[in-house]
Coordinates of C-alpha atoms and ligand atoms in Angstrom, one line a residue:
X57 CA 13.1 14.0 9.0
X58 CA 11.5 17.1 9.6
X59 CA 11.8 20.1 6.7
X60 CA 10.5 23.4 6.5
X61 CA 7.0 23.4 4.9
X62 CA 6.5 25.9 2.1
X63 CA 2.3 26.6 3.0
X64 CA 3.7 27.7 6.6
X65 CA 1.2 24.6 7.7
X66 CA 2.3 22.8 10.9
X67 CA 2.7 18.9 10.4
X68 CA 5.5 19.1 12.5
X69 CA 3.5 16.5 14.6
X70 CA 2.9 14.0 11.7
X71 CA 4.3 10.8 12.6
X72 CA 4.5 7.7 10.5
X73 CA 5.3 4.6 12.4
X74 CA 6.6 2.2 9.8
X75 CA 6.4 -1.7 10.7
X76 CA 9.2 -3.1 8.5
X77 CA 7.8 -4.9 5.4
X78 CA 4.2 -4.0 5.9
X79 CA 1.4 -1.8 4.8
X80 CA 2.9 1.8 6.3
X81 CA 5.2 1.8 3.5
X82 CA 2.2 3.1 1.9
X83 CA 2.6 5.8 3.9
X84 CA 6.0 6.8 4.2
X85 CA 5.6 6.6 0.4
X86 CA 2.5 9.1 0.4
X87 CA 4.5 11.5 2.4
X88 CA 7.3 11.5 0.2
X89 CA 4.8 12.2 -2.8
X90 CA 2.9 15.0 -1.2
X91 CA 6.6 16.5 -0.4
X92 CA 4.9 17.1 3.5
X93 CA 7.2 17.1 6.5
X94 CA 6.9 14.3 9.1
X95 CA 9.0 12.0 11.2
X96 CA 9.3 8.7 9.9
X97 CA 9.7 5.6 13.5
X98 CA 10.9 2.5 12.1
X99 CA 10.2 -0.7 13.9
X100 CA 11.0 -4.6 13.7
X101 CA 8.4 -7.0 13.6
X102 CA 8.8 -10.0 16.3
X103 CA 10.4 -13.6 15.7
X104 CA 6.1 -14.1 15.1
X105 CA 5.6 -11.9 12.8
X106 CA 3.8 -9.5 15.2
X107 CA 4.3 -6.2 15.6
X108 CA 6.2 -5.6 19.0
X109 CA 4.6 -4.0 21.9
X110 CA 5.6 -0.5 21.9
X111 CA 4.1 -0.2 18.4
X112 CA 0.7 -2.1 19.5
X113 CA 1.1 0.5 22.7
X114 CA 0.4 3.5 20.1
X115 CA -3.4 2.2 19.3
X116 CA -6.4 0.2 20.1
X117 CA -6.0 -2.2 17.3
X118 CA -2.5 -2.0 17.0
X119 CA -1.7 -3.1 13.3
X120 CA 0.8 -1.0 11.1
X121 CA -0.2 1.3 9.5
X122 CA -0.4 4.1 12.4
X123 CA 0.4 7.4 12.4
X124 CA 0.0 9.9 15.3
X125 CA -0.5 13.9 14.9
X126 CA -0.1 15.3 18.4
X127 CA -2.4 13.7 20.6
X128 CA -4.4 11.3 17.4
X129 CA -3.3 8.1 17.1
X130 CA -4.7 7.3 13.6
X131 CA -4.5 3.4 12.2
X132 CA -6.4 1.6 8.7
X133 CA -4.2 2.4 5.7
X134 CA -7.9 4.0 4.0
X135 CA -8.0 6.2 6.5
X136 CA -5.0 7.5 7.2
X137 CA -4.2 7.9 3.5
X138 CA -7.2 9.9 3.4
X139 CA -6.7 11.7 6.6
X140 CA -3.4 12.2 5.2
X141 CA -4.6 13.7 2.3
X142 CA -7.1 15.5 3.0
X143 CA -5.4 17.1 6.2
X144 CA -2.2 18.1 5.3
X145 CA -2.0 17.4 1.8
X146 CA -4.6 20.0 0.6
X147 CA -6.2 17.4 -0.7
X148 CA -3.6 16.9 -3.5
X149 CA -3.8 12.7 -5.1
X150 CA -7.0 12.5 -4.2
X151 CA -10.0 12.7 -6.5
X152 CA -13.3 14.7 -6.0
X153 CA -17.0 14.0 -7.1
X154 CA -16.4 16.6 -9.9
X155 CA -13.9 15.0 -11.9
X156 CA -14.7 11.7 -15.0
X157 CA -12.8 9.6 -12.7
X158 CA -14.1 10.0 -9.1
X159 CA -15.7 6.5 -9.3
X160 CA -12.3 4.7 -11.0
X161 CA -10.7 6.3 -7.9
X162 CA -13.3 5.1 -5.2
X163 CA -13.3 1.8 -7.2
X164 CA -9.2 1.2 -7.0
X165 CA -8.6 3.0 -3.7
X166 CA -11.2 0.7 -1.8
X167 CA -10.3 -2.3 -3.9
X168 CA -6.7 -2.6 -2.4
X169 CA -8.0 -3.4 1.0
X170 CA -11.4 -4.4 0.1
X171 CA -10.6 -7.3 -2.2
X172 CA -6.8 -7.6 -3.1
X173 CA -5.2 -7.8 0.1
X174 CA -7.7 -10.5 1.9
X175 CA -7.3 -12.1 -2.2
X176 CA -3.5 -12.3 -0.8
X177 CA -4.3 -13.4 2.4
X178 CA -6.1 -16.3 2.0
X179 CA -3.2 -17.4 -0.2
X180 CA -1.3 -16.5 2.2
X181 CA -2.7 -18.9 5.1
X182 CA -3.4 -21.7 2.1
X183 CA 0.3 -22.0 1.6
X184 CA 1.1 -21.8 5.1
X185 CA -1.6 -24.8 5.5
X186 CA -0.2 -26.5 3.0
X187 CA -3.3 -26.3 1.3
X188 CA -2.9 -26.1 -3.2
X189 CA -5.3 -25.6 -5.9
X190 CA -5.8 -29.3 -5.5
X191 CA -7.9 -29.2 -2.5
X192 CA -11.6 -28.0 -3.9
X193 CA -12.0 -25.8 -0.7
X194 CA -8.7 -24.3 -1.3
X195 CA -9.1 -23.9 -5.7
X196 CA -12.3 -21.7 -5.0
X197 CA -10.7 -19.4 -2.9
X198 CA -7.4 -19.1 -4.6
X199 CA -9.9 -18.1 -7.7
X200 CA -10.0 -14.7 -6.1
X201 CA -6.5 -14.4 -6.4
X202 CA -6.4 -15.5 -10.1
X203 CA -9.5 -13.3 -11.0
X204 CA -7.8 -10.2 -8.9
X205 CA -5.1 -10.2 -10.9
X206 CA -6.7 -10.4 -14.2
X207 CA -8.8 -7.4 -13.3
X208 CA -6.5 -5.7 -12.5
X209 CA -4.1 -6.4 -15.5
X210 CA -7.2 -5.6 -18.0
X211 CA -7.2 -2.0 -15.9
X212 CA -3.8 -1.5 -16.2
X213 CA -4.1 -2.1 -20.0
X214 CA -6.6 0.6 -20.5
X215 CA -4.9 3.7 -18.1
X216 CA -1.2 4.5 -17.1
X217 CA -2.5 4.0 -12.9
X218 CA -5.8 2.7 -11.3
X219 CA -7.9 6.1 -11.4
X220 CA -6.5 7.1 -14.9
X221 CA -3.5 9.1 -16.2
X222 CA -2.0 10.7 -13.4
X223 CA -0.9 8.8 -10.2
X224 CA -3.4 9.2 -7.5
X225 CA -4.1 8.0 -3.8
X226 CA -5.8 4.4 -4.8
X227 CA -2.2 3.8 -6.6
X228 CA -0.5 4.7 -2.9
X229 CA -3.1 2.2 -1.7
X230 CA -2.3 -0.7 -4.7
X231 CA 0.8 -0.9 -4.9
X232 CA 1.7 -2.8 -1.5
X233 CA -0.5 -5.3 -2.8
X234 CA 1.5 -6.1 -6.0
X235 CA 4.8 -5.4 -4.4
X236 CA 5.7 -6.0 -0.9
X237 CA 3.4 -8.2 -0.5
X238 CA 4.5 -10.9 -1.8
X239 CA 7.7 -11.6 0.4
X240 CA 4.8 -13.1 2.2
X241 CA 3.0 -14.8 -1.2
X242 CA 5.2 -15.3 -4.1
X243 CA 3.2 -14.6 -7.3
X244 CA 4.9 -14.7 -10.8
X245 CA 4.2 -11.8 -12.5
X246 CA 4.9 -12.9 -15.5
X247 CA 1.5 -13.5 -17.2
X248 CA 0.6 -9.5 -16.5
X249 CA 2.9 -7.3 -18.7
X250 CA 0.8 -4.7 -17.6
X251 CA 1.5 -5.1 -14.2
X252 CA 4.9 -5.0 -14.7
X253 CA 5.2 -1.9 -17.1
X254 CA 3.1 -0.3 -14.2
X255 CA 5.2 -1.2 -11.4
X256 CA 8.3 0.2 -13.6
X257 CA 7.0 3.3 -14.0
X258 CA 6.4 3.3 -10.2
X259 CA 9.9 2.2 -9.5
X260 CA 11.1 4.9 -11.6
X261 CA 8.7 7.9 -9.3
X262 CA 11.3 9.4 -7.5
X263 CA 9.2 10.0 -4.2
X264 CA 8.6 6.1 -4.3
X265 CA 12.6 5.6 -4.4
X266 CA 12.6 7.7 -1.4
X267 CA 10.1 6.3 0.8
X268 CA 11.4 2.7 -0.3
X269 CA 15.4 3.8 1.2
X270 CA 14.1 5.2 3.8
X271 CA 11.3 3.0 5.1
X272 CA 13.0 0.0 4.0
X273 CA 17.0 0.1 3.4
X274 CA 18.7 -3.0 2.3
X275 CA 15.5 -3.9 0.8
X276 CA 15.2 -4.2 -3.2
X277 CA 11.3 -3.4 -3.8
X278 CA 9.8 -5.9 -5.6
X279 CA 8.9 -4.5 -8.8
X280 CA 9.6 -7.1 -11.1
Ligands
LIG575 N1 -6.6 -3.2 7.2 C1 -5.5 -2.9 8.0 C2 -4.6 -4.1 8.0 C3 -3.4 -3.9 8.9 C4 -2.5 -5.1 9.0 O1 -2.9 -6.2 9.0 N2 -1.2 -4.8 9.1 C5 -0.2 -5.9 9.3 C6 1.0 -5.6 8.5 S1 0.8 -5.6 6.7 C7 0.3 -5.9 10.8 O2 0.2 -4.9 11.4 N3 0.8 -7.1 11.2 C8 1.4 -7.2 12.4 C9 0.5 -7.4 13.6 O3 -0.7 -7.7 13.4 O4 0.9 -7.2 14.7 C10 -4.8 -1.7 7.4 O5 -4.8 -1.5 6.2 O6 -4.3 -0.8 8.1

C-alpha cells in the first residue's frame, strides 16, 4: 500500500497496524484523508476479544491503535493521530492556537477518548453484567451515555463536524465512537437526526470509504 509521495517526504516506514473492528480504523482512515503513504497490517482479534500476541509483541501496552515508523512503536489513538499529523501530515486536519476554533477542536478531539468512549464502555460492561437502567448503580452511570449523546447532537446541530465547518482531526477521533463502536453497544440512533445527517456526510467522504474497504472488508460501517 505504499505510493509515491508528492512532498518527496519519506513515510515509507509508516505502518498502521489495524486490529479488526477497533479504534485503528481511526487511523487507516486518517491516512487515507491526509492522502500519505503507509502500509496498512491487518490482524484478528482472539476467540476473547484480545488482541493476539504478535500485535501486543509490537508495544508496551499493547492495545490497537499502534503504528510503528522505523524503529517507534507509537500506541493511544490521541497521540498517534497527532503524531500522525503533525509528522507527516504537515500538520494538515489539525487546528492551531490561531484559528476561532482551536478550543472546539481541543474540546471534540479529547472528548472522544476522554468522555465518549469510557461513556460506551461502561455500557458496555453494564450489558455484559446484565446490569439495566433499573439497577440505581447502573442508571447513574448509563446517564453519561444519555447526556454524551445529547451533547453531542446539540453540537452537531450548530456546525457541519465537531471543530466547525470543515472536517478536522477531533472528527477522525469521534467517529469510532458513534460508528464502530457499537457492534460492541447497540445504540439507536434514532432520537439524534443530527448524528445521523453527520455520519452520512461522513459515509459519503471518499477517503472514509477507502479506509473502511480496506481496514474492514465485508464490513458495512455503521452509519445509520
Ligand atoms: N485509549 C486507547 C484505547 C485502546 C483500546 O482499548 N483498544 C482496544 C480496541 S478498541 C483493544 O486494543 N482491545 C484489544 C486488547 O485489549 O487486546 C487508545 O485510544 O488507543
Amino acid at each position: 500500500m505504499l505510493a509515491a509521495d508528492p512532498t518527496g517526504e519519506d513515510h515509507a516506514m509508516l505502518t498502521a497496524h489495524h486490529l479488526r473492528r477497533s479504534q485503528s480504523e481511526r487511523i487507516v482512515w486518517l491516512c487515507e484523508e491526509l492522502a500519505i503513504p503507509y502500509t496498512l497490517v491487518l490482524y484478528d482479534r482472539q476467540p476473547d476479544g484480545l488482541a493476539p500476541p504478535d500485535y501486543k509483541a509490537l508495544q508496551a501496552f499493547g492495545t490497537a491503535p499502534i503504528v510503528t515508523d522505523g524503529e517507534l512503536a507509537l500506541g493511544e489513538s490521541g497521540a498517534i493521530v497527532d503524531y500522525v499529523t503533525a509528522k507527516h501530515g504537515g500538520g494538515r486536519l489539525a487546528v492551531g492556537p490561531e484559528a476561532a476554533n482551536f478550543a472546539d477542536y481541543l474540546y471534540w478531539f479529547h472528548f472522544a477518548n476522554g468522555s465518549m468512549m469510557p461513556a460506551r464502555m461502561v455500557a458496555m460492561i453494564a450489558g455484559r453484567l446484565g446490569l439495566s437502567e433499573e439497577n440505581p448503580a447502573a442508571r447513574a452511570l448509563l446517564r453519561r451515555s444519555k447526556l454524551a449523546y445529547a451533547v453531542i447532537e446539540d453540537r452537531l446541530g450548530r456546525a457541519d463536524y465537531f471543530a466547525g465547518p470543515e472536517l478536522t482531526a477531533a472528527d477522525i477521533m469521534m467517529v469510532y465512537t458513534l460508528t464502530t463502536t457499537r457492534v460492541y453497544t447497540p445504540y439507536d440512533l434514532a432520537p439524534y437526526p443530527n448524528v445521523r445527517a453527520y455520519l452520512q456526510r461522513i459515509g459519503a467522504r471518499r477517503a472514509y470509504q477507502r479506509a473502511m474497504a480496506k481496514a474492514e472488508p465485508g464490513f458495512a460501517p455503521l452509519l445509520e
